PDB file of C-alpha atoms in Angstrom:
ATOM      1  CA  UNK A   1     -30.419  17.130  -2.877  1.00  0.00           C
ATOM      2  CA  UNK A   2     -31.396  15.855  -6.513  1.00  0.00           C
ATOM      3  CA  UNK A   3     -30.871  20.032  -7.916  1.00  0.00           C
ATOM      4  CA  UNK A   4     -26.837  19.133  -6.459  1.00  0.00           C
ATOM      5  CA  UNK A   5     -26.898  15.749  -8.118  1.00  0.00           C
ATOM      6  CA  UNK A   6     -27.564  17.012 -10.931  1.00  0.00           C
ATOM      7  CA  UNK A   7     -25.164  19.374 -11.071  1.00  0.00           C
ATOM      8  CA  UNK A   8     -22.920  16.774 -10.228  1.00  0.00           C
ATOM      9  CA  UNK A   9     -23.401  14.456 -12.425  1.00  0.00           C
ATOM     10  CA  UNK A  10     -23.300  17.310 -14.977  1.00  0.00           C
ATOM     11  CA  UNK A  11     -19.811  18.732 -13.760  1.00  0.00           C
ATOM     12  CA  UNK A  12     -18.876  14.903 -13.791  1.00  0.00           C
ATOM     13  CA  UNK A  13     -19.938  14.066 -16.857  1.00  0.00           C
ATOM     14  CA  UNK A  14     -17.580  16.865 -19.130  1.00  0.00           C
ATOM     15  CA  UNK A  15     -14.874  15.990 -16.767  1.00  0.00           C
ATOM     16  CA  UNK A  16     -15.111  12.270 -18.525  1.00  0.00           C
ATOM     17  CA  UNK A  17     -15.362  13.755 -21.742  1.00  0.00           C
ATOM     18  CA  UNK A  18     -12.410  16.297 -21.030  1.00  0.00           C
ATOM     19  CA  UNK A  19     -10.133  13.259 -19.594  1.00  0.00           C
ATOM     20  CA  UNK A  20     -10.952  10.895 -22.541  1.00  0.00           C
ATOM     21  CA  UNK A  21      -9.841  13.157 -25.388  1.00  0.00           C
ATOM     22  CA  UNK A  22      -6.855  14.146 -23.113  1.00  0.00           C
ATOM     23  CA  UNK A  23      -5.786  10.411 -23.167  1.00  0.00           C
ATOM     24  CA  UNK A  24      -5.513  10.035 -26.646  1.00  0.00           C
ATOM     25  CA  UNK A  25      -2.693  13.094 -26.715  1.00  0.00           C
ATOM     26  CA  UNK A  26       0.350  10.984 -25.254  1.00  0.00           C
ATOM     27  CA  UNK A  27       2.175   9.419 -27.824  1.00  0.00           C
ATOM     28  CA  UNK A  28       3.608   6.740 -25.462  1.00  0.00           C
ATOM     29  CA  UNK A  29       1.785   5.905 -21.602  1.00  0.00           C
ATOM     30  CA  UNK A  30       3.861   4.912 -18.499  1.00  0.00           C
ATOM     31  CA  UNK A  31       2.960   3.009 -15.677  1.00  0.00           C
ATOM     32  CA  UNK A  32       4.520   1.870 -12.916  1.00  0.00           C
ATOM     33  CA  UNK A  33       3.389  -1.686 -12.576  1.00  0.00           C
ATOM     34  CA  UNK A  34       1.229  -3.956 -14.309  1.00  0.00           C
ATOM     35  CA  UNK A  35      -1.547  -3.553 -11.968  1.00  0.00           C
ATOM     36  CA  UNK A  36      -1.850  -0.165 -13.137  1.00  0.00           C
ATOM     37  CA  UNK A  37      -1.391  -0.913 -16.614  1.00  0.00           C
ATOM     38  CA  UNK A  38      -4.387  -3.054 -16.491  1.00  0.00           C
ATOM     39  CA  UNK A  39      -6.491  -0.306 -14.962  1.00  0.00           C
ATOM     40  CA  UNK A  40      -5.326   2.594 -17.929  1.00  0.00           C
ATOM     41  CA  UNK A  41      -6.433   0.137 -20.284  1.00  0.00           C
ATOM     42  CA  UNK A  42      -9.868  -0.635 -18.888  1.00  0.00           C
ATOM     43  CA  UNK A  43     -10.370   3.374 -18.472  1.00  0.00           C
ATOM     44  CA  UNK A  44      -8.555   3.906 -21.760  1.00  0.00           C
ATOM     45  CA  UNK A  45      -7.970   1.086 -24.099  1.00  0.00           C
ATOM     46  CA  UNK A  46      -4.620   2.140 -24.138  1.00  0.00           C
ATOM     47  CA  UNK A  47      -1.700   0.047 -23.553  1.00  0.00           C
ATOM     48  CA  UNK A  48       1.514   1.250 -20.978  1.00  0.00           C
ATOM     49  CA  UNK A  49       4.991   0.448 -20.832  1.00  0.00           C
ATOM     50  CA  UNK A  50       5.901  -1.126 -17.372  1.00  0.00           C
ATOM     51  CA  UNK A  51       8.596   0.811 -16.199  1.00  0.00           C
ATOM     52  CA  UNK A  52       9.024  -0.289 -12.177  1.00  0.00           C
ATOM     53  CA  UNK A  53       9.976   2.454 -10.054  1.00  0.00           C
ATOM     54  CA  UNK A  54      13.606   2.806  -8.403  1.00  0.00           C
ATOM     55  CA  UNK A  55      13.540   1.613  -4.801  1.00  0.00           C
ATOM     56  CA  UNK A  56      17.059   2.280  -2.797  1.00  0.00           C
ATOM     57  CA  UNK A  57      17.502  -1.315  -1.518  1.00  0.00           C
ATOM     58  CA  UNK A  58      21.230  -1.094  -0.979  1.00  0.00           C
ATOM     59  CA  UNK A  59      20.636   0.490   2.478  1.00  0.00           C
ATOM     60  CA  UNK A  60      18.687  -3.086   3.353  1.00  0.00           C
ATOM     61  CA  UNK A  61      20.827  -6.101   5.199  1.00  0.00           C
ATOM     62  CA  UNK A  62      19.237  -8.819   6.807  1.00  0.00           C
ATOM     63  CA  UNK A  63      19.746  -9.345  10.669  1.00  0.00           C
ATOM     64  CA  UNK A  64      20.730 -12.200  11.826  1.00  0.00           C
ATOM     65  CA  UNK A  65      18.231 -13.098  13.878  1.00  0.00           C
ATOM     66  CA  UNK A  66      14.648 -12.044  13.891  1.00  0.00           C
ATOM     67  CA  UNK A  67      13.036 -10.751  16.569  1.00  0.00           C
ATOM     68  CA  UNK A  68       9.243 -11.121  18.326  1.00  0.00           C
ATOM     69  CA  UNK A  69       7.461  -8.386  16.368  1.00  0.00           C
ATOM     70  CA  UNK A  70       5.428  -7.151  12.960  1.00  0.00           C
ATOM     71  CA  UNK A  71       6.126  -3.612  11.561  1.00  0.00           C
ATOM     72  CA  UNK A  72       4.168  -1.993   9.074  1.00  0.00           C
ATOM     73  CA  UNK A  73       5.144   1.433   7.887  1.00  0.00           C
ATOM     74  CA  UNK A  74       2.828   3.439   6.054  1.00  0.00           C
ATOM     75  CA  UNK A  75       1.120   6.744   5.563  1.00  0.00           C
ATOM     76  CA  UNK A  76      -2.106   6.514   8.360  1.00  0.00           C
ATOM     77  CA  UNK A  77      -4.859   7.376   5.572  1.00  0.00           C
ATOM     78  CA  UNK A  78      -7.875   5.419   4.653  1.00  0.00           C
ATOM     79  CA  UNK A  79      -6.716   3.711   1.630  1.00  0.00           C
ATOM     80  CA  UNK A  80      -4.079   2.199   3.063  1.00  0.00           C
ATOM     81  CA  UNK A  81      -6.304   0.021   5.231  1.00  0.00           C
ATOM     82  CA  UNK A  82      -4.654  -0.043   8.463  1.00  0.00           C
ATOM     83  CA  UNK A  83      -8.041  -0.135  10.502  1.00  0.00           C
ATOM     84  CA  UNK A  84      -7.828  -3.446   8.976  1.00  0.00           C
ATOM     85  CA  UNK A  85      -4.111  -4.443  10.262  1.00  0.00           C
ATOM     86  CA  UNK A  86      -5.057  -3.322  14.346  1.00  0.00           C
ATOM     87  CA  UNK A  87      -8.216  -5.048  14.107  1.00  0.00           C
ATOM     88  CA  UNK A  88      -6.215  -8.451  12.898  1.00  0.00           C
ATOM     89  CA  UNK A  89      -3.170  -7.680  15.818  1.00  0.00           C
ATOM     90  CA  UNK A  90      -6.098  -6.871  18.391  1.00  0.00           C
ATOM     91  CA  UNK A  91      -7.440 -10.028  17.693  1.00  0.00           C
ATOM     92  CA  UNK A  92      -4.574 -12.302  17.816  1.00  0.00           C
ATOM     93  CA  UNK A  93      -2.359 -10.025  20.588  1.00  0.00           C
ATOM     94  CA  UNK A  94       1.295 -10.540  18.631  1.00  0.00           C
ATOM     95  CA  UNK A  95       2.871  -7.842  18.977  1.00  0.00           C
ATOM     96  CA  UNK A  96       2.723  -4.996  15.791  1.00  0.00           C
ATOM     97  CA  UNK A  97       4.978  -1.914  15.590  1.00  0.00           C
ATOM     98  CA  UNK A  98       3.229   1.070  13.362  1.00  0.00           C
ATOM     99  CA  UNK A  99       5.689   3.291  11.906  1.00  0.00           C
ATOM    100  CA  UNK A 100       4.381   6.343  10.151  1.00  0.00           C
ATOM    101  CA  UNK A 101       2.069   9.440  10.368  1.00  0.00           C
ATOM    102  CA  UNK A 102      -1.393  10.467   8.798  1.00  0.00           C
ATOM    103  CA  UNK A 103      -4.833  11.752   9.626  1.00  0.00           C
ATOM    104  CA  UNK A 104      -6.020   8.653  10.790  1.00  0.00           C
ATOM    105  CA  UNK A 105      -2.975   7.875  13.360  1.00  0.00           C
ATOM    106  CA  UNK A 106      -5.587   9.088  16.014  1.00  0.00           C
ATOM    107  CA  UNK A 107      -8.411   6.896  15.821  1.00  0.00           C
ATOM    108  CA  UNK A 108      -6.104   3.936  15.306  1.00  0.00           C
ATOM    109  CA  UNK A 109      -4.295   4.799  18.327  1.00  0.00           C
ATOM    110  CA  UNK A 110      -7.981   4.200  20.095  1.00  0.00           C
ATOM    111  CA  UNK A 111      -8.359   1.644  18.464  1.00  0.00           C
ATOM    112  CA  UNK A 112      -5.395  -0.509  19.132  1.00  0.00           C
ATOM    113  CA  UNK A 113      -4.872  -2.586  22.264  1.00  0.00           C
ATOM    114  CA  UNK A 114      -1.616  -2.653  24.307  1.00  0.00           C
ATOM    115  CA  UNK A 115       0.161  -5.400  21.901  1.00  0.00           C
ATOM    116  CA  UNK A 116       0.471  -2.434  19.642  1.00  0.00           C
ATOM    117  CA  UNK A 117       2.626   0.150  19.593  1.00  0.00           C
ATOM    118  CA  UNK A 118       3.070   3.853  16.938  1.00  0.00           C
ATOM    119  CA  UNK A 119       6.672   4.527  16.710  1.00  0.00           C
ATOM    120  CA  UNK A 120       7.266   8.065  15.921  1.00  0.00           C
ATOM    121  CA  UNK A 121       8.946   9.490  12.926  1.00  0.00           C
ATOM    122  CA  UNK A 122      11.888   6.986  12.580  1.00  0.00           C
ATOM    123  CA  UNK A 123      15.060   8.126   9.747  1.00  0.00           C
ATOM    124  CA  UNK A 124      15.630   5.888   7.326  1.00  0.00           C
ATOM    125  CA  UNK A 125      18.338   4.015   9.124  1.00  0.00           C
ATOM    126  CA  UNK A 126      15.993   3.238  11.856  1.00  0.00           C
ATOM    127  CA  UNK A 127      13.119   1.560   9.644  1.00  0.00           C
ATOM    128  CA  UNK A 128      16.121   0.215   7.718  1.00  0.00           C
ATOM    129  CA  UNK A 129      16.972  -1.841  11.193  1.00  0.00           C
ATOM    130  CA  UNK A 130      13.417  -2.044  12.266  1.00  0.00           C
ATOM    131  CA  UNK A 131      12.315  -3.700   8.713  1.00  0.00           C
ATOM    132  CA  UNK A 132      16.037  -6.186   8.950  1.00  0.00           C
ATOM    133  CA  UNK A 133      14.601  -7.643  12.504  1.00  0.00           C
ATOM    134  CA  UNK A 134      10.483  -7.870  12.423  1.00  0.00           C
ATOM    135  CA  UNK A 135       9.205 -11.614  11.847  1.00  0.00           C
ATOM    136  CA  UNK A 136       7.119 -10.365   9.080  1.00  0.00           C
ATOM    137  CA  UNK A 137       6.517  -7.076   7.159  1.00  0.00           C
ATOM    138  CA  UNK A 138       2.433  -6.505   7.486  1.00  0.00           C
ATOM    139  CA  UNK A 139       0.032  -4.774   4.657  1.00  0.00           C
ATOM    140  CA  UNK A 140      -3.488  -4.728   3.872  1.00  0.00           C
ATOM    141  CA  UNK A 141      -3.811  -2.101   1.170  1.00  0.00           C
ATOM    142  CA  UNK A 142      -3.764  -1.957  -2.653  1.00  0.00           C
ATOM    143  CA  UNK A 143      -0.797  -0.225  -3.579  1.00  0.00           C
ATOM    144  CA  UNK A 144       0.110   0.685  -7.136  1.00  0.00           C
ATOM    145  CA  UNK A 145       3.407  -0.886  -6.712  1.00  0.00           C
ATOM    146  CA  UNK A 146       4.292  -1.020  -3.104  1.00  0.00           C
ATOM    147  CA  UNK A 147       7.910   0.798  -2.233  1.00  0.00           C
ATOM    148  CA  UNK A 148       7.779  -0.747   1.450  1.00  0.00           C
ATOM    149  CA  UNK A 149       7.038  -4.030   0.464  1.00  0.00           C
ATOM    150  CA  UNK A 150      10.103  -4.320  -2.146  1.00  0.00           C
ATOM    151  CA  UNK A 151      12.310  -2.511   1.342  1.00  0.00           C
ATOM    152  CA  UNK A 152      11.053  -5.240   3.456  1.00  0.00           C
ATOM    153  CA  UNK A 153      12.304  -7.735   1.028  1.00  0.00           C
ATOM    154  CA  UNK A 154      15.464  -6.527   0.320  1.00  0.00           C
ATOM    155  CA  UNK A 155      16.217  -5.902   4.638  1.00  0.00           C
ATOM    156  CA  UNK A 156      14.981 -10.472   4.544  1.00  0.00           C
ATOM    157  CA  UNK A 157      11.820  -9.700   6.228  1.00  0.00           C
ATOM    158  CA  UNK A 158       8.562 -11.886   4.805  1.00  0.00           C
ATOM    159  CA  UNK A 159       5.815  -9.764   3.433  1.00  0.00           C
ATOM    160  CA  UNK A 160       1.900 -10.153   4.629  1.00  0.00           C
ATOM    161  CA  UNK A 161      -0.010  -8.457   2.054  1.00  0.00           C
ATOM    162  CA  UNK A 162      -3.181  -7.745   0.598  1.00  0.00           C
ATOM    163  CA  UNK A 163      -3.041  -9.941  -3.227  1.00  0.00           C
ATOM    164  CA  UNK A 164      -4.110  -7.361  -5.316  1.00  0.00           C
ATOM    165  CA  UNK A 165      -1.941  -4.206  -6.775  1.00  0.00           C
ATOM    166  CA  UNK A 166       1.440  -3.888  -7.045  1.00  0.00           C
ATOM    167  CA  UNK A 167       2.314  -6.656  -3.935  1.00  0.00           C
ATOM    168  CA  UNK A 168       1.018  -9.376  -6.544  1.00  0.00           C
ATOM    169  CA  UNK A 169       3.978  -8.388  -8.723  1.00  0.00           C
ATOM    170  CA  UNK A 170       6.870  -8.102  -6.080  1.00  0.00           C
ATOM    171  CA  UNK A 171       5.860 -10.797  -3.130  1.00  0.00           C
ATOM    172  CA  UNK A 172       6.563 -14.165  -4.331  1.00  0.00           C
ATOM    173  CA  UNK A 173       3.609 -16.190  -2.451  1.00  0.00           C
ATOM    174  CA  UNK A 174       5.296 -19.324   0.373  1.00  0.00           C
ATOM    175  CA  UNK A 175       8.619 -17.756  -0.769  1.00  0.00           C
ATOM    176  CA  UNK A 176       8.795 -13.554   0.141  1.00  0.00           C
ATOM    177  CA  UNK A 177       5.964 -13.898   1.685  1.00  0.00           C
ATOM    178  CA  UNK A 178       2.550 -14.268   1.984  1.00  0.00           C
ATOM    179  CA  UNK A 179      -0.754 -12.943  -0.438  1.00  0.00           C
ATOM    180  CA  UNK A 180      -3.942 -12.693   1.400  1.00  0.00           C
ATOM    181  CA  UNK A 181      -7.232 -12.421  -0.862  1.00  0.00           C
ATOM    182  CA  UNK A 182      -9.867 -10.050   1.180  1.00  0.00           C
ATOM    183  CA  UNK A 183      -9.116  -7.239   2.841  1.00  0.00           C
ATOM    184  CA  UNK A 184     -10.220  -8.156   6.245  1.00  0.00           C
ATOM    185  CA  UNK A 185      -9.552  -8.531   9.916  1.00  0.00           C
ATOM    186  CA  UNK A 186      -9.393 -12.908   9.265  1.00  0.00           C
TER     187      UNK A 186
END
């Protein structure tokens, strides 16, 4: 109702004010890639120090030979886009493995047709191996850097992803892998 709008935009607008003088208080900012430092400065005019995060690659080897299937691992939430990924397998039937839990791991499951198939919680050993033999790595969401992606990498698997975030800094396009511009099921 416009009396809650109001109030909203109200509430909304001293948060702004609050988060804009509690920018100016860091001496130094952070950020973990330089996707994100873009972003503080367009919300901040402040410029961040890339510092990329650690990612534990040494437990990554390459098989030596691939075998006939995609993994993605990921958190099943909304931002991650993986409504996006099924609907791309569904259409072209290769076979996908999902690896990873969230609140919308039911409705994908509906969603996906038999070429798909959720792998339960898996160690780290086990997406290590998973990751080391999949034809490609598949991702459709921003990330702010993209942990899994850099993992795929290191275990020789070629990375789909989404062009925008943190994947534009760590997939080398026709080399690592592969940059796709939209979001979407094509």
């Amino acid at each position: 109702s416009g009396l809650h709008r109001f109030g909203l935009q109200a509430l909304l607008h001293v948060f702004r004010k609050w988060d804009q003088a509690a920018s100016t208080r860091p001496e130094r900012v952070l950020a973990i890639s330089a996707w994100v430092a873009r972003l503080l400065w367009r919300a901040y005019r402040r410029p961040a120090q890339v510092i990329y995060p650690p990612v534990e690659i040494e437990r990554f080897h390459p098989a030596p030979t691939r075998q006939d299937y995609f993994i993605c691992v990921s958190r099943m939430e909304p931002h991650k886009k993986l409504a996006v990924v099924v609907e791309a397998f569904n259409r072209l039937g290769l076979p996908l493995l999902l690896v990873g839990e969230g609140r919308q791991k039911a409705r994908l499951q509906k969603m996906a047709r038999s070429n798909i198939r959720f792998l339960h919680h898996q160690t780290d050993g086990e997406v290590a191996d998973l990751m080391s033999r999949a034809r490609a790595f598949v991702h459709a969401g921003a990330e702010d850097f993209g942990i899994a992606l850099v993992e795929a990498q290191a275990a020789g698997c070629p990375v789909i992803a989404y062009q925008r975030g943190g994947a534009s800094e760590t997939v080398i396009h026709g080399r690592t892998g592969i940059l796709f511009p939209k979001q979407t099921p094509e």
